[in-house]
mmCIF file of C-alpha atoms (C1' of nucleotides) in Angstrom:
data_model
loop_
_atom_site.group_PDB
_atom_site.id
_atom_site.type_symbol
_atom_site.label_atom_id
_atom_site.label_comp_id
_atom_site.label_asym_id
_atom_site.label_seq_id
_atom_site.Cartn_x
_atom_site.Cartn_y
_atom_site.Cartn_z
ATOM 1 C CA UNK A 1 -9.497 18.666 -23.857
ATOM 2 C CA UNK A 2 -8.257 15.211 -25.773
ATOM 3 C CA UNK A 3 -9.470 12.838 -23.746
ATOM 4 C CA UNK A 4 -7.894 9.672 -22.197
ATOM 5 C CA UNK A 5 -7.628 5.805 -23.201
ATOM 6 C CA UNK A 6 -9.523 3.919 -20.248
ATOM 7 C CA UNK A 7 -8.634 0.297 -19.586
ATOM 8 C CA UNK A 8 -10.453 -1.761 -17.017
ATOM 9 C CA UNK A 9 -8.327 -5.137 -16.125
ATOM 10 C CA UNK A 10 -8.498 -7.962 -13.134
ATOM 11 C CA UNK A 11 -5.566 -8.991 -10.739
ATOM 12 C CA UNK A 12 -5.762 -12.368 -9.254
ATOM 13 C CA UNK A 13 -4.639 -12.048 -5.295
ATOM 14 C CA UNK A 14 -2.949 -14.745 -3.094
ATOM 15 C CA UNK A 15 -5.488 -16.636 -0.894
ATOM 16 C CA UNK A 16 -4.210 -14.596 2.631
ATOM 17 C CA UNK A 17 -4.352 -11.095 0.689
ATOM 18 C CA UNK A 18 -6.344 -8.509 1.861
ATOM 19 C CA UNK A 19 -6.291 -5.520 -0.444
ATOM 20 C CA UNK A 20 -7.719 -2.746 2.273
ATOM 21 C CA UNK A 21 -5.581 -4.214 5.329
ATOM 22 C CA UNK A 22 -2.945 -3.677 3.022
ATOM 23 C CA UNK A 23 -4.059 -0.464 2.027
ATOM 24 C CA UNK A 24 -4.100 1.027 5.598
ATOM 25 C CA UNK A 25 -1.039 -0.898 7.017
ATOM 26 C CA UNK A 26 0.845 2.034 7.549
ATOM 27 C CA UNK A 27 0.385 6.227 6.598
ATOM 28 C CA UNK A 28 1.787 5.443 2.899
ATOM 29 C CA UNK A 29 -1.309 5.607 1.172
ATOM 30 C CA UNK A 30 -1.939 9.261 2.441
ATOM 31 C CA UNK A 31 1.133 10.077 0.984
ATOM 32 C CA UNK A 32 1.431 11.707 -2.597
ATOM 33 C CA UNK A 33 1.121 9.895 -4.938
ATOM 34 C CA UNK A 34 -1.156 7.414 -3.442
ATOM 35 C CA UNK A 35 -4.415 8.488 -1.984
ATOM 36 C CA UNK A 36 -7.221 6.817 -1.048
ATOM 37 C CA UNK A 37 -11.139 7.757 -2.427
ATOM 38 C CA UNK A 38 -13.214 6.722 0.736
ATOM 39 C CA UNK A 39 -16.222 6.966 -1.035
ATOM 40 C CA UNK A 40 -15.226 4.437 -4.004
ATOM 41 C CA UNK A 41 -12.847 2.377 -1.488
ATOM 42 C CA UNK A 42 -9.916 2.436 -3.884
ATOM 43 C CA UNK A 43 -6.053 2.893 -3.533
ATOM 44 C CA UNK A 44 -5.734 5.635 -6.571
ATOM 45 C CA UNK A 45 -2.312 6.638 -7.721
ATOM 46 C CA UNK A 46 0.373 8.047 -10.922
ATOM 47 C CA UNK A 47 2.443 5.345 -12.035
ATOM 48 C CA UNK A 48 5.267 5.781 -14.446
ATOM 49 C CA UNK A 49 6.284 2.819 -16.427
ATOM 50 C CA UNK A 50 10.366 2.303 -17.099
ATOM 51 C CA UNK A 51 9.944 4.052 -20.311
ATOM 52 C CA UNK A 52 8.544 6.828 -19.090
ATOM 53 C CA UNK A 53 4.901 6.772 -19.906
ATOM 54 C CA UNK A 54 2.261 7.781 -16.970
ATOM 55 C CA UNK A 55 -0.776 5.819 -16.054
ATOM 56 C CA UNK A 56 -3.566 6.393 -13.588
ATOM 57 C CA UNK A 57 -4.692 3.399 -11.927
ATOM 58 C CA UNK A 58 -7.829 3.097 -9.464
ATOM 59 C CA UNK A 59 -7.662 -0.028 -7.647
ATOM 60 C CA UNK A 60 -10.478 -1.684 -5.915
ATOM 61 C CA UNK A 61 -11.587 -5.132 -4.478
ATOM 62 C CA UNK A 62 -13.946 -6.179 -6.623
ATOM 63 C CA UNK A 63 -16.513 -8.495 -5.673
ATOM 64 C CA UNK A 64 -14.765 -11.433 -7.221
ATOM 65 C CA UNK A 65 -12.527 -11.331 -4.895
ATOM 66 C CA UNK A 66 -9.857 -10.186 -7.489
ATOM 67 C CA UNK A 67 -7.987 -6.388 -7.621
ATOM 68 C CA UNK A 68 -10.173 -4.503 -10.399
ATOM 69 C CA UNK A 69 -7.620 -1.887 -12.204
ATOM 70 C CA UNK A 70 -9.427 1.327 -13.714
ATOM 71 C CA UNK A 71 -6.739 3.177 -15.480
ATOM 72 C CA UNK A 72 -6.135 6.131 -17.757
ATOM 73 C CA UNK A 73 -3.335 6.927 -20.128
ATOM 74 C CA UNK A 74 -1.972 9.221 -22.814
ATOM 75 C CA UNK A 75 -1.373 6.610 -25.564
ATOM 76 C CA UNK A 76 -2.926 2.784 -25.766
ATOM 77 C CA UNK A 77 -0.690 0.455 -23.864
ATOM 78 C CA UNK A 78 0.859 -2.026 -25.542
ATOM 79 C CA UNK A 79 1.411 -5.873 -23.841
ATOM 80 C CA UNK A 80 4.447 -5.218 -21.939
ATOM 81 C CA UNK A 81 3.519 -1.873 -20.600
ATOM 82 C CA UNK A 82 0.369 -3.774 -19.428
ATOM 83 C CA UNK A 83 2.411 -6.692 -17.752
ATOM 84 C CA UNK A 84 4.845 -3.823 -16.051
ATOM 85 C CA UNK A 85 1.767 -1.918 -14.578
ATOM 86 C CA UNK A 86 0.623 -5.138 -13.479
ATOM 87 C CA UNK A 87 3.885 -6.131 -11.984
ATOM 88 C CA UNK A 88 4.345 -2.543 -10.091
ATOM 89 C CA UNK A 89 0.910 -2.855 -8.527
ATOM 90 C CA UNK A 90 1.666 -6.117 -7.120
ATOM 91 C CA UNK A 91 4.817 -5.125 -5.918
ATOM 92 C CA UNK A 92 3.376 -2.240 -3.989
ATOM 93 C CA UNK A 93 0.656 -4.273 -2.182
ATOM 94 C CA UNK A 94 3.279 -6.880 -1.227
ATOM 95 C CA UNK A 95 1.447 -10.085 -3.267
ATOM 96 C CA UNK A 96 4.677 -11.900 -4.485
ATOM 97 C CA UNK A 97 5.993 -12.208 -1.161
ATOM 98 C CA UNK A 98 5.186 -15.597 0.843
ATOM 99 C CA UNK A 99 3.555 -14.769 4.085
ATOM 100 C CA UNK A 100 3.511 -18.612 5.134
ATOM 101 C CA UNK A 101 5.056 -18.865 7.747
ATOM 102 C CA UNK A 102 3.988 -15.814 9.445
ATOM 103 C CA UNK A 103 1.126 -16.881 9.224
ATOM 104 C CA UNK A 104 1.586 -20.197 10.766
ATOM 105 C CA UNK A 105 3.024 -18.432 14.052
ATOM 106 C CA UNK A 106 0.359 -15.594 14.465
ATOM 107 C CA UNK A 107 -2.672 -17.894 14.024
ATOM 108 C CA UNK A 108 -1.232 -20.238 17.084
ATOM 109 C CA UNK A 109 -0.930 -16.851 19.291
ATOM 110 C CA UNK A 110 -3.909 -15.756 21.011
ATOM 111 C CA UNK A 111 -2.586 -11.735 21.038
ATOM 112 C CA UNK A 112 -2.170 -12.055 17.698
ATOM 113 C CA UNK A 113 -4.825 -14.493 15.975
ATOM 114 C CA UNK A 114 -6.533 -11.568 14.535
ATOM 115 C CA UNK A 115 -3.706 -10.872 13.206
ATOM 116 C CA UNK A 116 -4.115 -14.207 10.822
ATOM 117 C CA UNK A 117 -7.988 -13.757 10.365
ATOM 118 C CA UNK A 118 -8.010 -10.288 8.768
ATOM 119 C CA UNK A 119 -5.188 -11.221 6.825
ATOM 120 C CA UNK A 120 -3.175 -8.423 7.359
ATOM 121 C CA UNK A 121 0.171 -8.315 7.550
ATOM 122 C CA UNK A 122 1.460 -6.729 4.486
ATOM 123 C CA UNK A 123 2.932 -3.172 4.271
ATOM 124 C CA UNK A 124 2.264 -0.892 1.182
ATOM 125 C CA UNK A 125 5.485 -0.152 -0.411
ATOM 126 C CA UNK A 126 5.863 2.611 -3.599
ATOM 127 C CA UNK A 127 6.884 1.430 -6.531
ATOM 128 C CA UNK A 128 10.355 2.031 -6.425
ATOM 129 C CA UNK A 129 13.100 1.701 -3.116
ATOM 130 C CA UNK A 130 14.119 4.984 -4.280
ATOM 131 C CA UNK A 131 11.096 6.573 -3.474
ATOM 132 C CA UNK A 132 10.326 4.809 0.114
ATOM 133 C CA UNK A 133 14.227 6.114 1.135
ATOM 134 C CA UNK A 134 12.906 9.578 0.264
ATOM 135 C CA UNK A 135 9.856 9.026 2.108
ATOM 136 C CA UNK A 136 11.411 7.600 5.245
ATOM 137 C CA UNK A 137 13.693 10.027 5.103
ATOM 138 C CA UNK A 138 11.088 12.613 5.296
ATOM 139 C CA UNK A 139 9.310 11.041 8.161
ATOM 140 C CA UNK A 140 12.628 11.979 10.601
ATOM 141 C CA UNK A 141 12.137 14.220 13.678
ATOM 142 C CA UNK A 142 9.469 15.855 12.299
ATOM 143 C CA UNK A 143 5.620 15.686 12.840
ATOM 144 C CA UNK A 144 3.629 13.541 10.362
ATOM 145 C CA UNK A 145 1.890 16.507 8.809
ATOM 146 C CA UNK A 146 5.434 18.267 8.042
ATOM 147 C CA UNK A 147 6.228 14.675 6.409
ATOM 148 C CA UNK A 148 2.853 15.586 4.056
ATOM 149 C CA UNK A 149 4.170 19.412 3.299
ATOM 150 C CA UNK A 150 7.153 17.476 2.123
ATOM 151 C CA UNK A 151 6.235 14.586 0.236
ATOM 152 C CA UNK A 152 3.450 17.025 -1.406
ATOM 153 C CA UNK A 153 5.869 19.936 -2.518
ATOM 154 C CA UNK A 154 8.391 16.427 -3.867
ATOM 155 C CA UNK A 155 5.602 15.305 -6.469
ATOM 156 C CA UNK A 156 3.775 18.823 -7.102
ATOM 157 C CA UNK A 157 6.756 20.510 -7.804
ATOM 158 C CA UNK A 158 9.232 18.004 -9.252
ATOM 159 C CA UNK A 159 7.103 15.108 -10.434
ATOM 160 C CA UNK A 160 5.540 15.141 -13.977
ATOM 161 C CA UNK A 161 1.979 16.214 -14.673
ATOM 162 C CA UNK A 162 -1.072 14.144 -15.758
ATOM 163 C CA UNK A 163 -4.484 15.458 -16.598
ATOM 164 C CA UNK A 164 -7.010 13.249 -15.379
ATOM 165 C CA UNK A 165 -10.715 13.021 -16.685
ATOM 166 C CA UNK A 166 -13.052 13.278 -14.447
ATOM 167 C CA UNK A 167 -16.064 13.318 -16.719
ATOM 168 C CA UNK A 168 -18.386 16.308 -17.827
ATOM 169 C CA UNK A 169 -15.114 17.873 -19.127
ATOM 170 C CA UNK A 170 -13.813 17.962 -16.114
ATOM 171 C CA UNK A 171 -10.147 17.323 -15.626
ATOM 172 C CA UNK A 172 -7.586 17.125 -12.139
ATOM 173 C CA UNK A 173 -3.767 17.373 -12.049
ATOM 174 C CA UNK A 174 -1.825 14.411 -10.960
ATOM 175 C CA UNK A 175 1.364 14.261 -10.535
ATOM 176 C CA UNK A 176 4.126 11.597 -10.171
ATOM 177 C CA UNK A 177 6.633 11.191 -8.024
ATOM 178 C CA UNK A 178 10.221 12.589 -8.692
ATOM 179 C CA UNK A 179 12.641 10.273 -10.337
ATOM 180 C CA UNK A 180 16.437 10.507 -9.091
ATOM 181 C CA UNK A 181 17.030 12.887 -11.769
ATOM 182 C CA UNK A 182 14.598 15.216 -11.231
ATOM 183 C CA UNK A 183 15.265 15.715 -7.566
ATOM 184 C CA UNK A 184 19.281 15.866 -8.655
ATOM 185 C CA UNK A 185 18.503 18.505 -10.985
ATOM 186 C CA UNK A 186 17.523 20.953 -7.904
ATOM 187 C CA UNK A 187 20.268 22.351 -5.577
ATOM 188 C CA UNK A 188 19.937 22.281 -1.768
ATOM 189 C CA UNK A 189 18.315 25.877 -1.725
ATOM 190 C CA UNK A 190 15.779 24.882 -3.499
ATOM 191 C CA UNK A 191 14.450 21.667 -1.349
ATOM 192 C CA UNK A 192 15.087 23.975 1.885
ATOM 193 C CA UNK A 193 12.935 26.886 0.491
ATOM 194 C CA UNK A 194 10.589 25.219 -2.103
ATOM 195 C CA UNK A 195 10.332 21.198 -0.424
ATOM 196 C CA UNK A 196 10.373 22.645 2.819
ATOM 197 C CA UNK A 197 12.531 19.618 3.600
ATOM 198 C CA UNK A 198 15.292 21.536 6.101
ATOM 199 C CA UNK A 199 18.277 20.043 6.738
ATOM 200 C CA UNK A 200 17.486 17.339 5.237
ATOM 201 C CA UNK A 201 17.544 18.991 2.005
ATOM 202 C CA UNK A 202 21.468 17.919 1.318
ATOM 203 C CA UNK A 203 20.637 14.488 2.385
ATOM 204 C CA UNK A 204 17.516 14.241 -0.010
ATOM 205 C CA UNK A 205 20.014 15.969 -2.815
ATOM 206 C CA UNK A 206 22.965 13.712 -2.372
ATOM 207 C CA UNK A 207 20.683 10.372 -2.652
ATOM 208 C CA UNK A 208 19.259 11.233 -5.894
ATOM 209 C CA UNK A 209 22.239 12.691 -7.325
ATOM 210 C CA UNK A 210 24.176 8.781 -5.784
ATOM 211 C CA UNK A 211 21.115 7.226 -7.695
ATOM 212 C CA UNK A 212 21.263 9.142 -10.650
ATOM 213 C CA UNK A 213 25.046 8.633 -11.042
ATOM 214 C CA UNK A 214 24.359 4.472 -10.975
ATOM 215 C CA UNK A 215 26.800 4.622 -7.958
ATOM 216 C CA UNK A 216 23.697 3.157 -6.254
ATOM 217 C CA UNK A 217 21.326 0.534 -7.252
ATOM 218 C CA UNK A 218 18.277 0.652 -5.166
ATOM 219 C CA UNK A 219 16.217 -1.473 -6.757
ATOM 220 C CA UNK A 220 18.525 -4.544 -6.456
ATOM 221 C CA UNK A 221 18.033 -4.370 -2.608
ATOM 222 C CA UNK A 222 15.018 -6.176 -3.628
ATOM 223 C CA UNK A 223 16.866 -9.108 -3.837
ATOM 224 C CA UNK A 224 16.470 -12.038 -1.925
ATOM 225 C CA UNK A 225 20.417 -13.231 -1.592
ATOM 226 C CA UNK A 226 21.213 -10.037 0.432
ATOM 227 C CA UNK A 227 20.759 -10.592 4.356
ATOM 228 C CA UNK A 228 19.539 -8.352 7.058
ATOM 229 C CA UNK A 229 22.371 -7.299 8.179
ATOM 230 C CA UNK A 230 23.870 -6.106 4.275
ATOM 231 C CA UNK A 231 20.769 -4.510 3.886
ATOM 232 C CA UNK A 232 21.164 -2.180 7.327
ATOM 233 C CA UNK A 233 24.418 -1.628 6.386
ATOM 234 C CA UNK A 234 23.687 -0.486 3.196
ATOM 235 C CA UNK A 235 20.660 1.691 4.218
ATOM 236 C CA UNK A 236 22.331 3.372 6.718
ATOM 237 C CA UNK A 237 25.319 4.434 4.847
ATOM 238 C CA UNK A 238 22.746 6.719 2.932
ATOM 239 C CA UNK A 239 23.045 10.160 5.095
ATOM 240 C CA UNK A 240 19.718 10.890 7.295
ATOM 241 C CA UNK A 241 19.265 7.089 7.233
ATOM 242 C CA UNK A 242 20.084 6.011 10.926
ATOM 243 C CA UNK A 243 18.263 3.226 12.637
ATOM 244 C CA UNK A 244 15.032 4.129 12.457
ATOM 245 C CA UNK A 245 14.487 4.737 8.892
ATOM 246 C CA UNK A 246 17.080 1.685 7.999
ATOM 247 C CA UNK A 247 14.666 -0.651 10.186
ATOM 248 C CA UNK A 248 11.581 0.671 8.549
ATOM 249 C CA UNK A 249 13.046 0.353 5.016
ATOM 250 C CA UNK A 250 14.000 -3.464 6.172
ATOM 251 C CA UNK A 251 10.510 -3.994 7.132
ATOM 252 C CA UNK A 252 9.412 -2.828 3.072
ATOM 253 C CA UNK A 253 12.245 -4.935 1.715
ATOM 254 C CA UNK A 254 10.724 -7.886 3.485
ATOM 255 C CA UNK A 255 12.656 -7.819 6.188
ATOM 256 C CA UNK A 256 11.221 -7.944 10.100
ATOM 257 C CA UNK A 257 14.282 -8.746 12.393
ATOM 258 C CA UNK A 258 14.481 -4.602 13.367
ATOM 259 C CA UNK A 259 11.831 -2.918 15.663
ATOM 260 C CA UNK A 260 12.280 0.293 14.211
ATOM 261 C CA UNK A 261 11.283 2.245 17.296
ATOM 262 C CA UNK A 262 10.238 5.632 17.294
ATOM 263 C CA UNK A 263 8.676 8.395 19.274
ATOM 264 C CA UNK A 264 5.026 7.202 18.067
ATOM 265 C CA UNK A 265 5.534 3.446 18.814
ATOM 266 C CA UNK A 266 7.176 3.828 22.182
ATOM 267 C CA UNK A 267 4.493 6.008 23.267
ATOM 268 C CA UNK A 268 1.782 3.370 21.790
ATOM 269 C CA UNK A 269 3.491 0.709 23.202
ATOM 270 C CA UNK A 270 3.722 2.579 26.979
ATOM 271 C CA UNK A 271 0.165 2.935 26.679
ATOM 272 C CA UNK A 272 -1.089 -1.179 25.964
ATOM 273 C CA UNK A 273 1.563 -2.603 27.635
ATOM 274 C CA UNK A 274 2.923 -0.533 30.343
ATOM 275 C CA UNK A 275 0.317 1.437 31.543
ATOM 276 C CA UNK A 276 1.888 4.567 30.181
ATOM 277 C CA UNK A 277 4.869 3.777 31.989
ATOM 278 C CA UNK A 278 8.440 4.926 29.850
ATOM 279 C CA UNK A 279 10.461 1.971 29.428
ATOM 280 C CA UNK A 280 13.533 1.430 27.577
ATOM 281 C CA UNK A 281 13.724 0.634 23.948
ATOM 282 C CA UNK A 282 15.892 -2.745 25.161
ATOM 283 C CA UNK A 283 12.861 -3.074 27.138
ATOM 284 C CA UNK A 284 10.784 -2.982 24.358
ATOM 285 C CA UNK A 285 13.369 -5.362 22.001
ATOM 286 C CA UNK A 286 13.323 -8.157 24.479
ATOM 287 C CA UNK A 287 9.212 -7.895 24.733
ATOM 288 C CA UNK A 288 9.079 -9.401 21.394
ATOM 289 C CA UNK A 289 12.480 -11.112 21.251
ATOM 290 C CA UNK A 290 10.606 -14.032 21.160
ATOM 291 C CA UNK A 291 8.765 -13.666 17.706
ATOM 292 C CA UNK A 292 12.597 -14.062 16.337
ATOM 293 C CA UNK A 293 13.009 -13.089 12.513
ATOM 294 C CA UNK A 294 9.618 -11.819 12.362
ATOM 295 C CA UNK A 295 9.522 -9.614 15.571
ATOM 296 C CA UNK A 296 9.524 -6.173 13.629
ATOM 297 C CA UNK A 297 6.058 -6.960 11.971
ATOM 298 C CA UNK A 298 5.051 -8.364 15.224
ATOM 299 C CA UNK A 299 5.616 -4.861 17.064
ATOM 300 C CA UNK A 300 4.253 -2.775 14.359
ATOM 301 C CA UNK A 301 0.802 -5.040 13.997
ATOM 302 C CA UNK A 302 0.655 -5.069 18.091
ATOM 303 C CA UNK A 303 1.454 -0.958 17.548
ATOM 304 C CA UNK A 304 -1.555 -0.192 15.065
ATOM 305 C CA UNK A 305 -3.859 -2.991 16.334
ATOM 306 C CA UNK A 306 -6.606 -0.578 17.156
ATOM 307 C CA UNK A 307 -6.400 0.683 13.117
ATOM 308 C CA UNK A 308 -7.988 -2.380 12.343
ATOM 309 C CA UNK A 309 -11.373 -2.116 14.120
ATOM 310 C CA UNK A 310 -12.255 0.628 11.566
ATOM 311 C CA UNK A 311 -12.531 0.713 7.618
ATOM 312 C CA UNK A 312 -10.206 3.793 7.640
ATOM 313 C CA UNK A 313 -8.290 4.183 10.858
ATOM 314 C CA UNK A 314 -6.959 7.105 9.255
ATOM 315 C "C1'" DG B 1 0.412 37.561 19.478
ATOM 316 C "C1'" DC B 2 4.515 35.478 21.242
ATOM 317 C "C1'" DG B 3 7.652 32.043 23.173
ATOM 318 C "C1'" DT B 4 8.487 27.278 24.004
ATOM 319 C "C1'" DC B 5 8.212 22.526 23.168
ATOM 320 C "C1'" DC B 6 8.491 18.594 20.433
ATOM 321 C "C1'" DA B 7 7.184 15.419 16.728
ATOM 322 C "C1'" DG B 8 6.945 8.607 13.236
ATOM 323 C "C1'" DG B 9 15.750 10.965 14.194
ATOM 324 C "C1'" DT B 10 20.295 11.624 12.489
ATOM 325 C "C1'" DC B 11 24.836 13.509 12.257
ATOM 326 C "C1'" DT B 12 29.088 15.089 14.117
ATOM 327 C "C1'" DA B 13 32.362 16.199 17.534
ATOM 328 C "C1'" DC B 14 34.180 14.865 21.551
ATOM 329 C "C1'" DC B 15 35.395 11.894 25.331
ATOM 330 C "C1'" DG C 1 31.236 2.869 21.851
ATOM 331 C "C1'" DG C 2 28.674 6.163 24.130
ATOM 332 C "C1'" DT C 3 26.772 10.822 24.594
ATOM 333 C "C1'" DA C 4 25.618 15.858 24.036
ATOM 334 C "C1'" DG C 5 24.229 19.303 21.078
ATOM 335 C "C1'" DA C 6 22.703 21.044 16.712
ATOM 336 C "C1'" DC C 7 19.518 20.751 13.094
ATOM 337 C "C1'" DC C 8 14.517 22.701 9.736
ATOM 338 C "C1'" DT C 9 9.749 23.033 10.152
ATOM 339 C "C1'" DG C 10 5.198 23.868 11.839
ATOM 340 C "C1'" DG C 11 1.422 22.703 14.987
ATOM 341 C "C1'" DA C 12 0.029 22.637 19.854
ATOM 342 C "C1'" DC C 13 0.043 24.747 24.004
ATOM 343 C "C1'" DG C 14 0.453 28.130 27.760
ATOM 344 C "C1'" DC C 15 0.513 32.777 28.909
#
DNA sequence: GCGTCCAGGTCTACC
DNA sequence: GGTAGACCTGGACGC
């Protein structure tokens, strides 16, 4: 077995990061191809750099306070691939984006002060938009271990294979997660029978092949110009993106002005605030009305507050 | 073992 | 613009 080229590096954080808040903010990291290792405490995934070239990367808080980066690869990486697996990490755990001023509203609330001490806040995003829309997508009107079957049969059986050492001559498949072409290469018979995806299977098909075609440009959603309400436009124009999954996708673009209610949240929210009492979702909107542009996170931190008392909620 | 319900919703037809 | 019904799958539950 040829064995790989390991690379340790350092990632400086922003002063109100935390790496495992992050890491648990929502079920993302259980999803292929994140995982977490409970026993090391790392966020372990298969990246694949713009020019195509796969890399492992075990990421841990190390004691300096700064994001230590184990990674494997194929072939040594030059400067630039090494600047662009820096740059995807730190787009996935959210550190670019300026949590200020959230910050400076949920450490004057007393509900949500803890909120502000943990640090927590940000939401773990993949790598690409492309990816999350497939996720989200995934996550509709089905139960959360279906959404696993799905995501797992996406990146076994369409992603591309890495052999990771383990040590001792020991090796473990990894695989990444589709690209638009890859997923447009399949027809819809396939993703029902193989993906176990449903009917979903033509919406999944017709976003990558949109993608694939440059007819869509995912990635520049990322942009800062674009408002709330282009962005929900946009996102829901994609078929078996309605509300839900637009307001959640909002949410990993940096955007908290929609609750994104579904059939988990209400029932979370019934439970701490209305004594298991059903309430409408207007109900629920005007609740945290008040929190203005940032009422999304608000609902989903108030949602999952109980994750937070343990080192892995889930 | 079997039938029913429903889960981290969305689309379409119809009014 | 609002609403009813259909849609894949698979786990939980009752019988």
């Amino acid at each position: 077995m040829r064995n790989n080229i390991h690379n340790r590096f350092y990632i400086s954080v922003p002063a109100d990061f935390n790496f495992w808040r992050t890491v648990y903010s929502h079920g993302w990291s259980s999803l292929k191809p994140f995982s977490v290792d409970k026993e090391n405490q790392s966020l372990d995934r298969l990246l694949e750099l713009n020019n195509n070239k796969l890399m492992y990367a075990r990421i841990n808080s190390s004691n300096s306070g700064k994001l230590r980066v184990d990674c494997q690869t194929k072939q040594t990486l030059n400067e630039s691939e090494k600047e662009e697996l820096v740059r995807q990490i730190k787009n996935c755990l959210r550190m670019g984006e300026n949590f200020q001023e959230f910050y400076t509203i949920v450490k004057k609330d007393k509900e949500f002060s803890w909120v502000y001490d943990l640090k927590a806040g940000r939401l773990l995003r993949s790598p690409t938009v492309f990816e999350d829309i497939v996720k989200l997508i995934c996550t509709t009107n089905c139960s959360w271990s279906l959404t696993e079957v799905m995501v797992n049969n996406l990146t076994t059986k369409l992603g591309k294979k890495f052999l990771l050492n383990e040590g001792a001559g020991i090796s473990k498949e990894l695989f990444s997660f589709p690209t638009p072409r890859a997923i447009a290469s399949v027809d819809e018979k396939y993703l029902r029978s193989e993906i176990r995806a449903g009917y979903r299977a033509p919406y999944l098909l017709e976003l990558a092949k949109r993608v694939e075609s440059g007819e869509i440009n995912l990635e520049s959603w990322k942009n800062d110009q674009l408002s709330t309400g282009e962005l929900f436009k946009m996102a829901t124009s994609i078929k078996g993106v309605g509300p839900y999954a637009a307001g959640n996708l909002l949410k990993l673009l940096g955007h908290y002005d929609h609750l994104a209610i579904d059939s988990w949240c209400r029932t979370k929210y019934f439970e701490m605030h209305k004594a298991g009492r059903k309430v409408s979702d207007r109900s629920i909107e005007k609740f945290y009305s008040s929190y203005g542009k940032w009422r999304g996170l608000f609902f989903w931190m108030d949602v999952t507050k109980a994750w937070y008392k343990q080192k892995f909620p889930f």
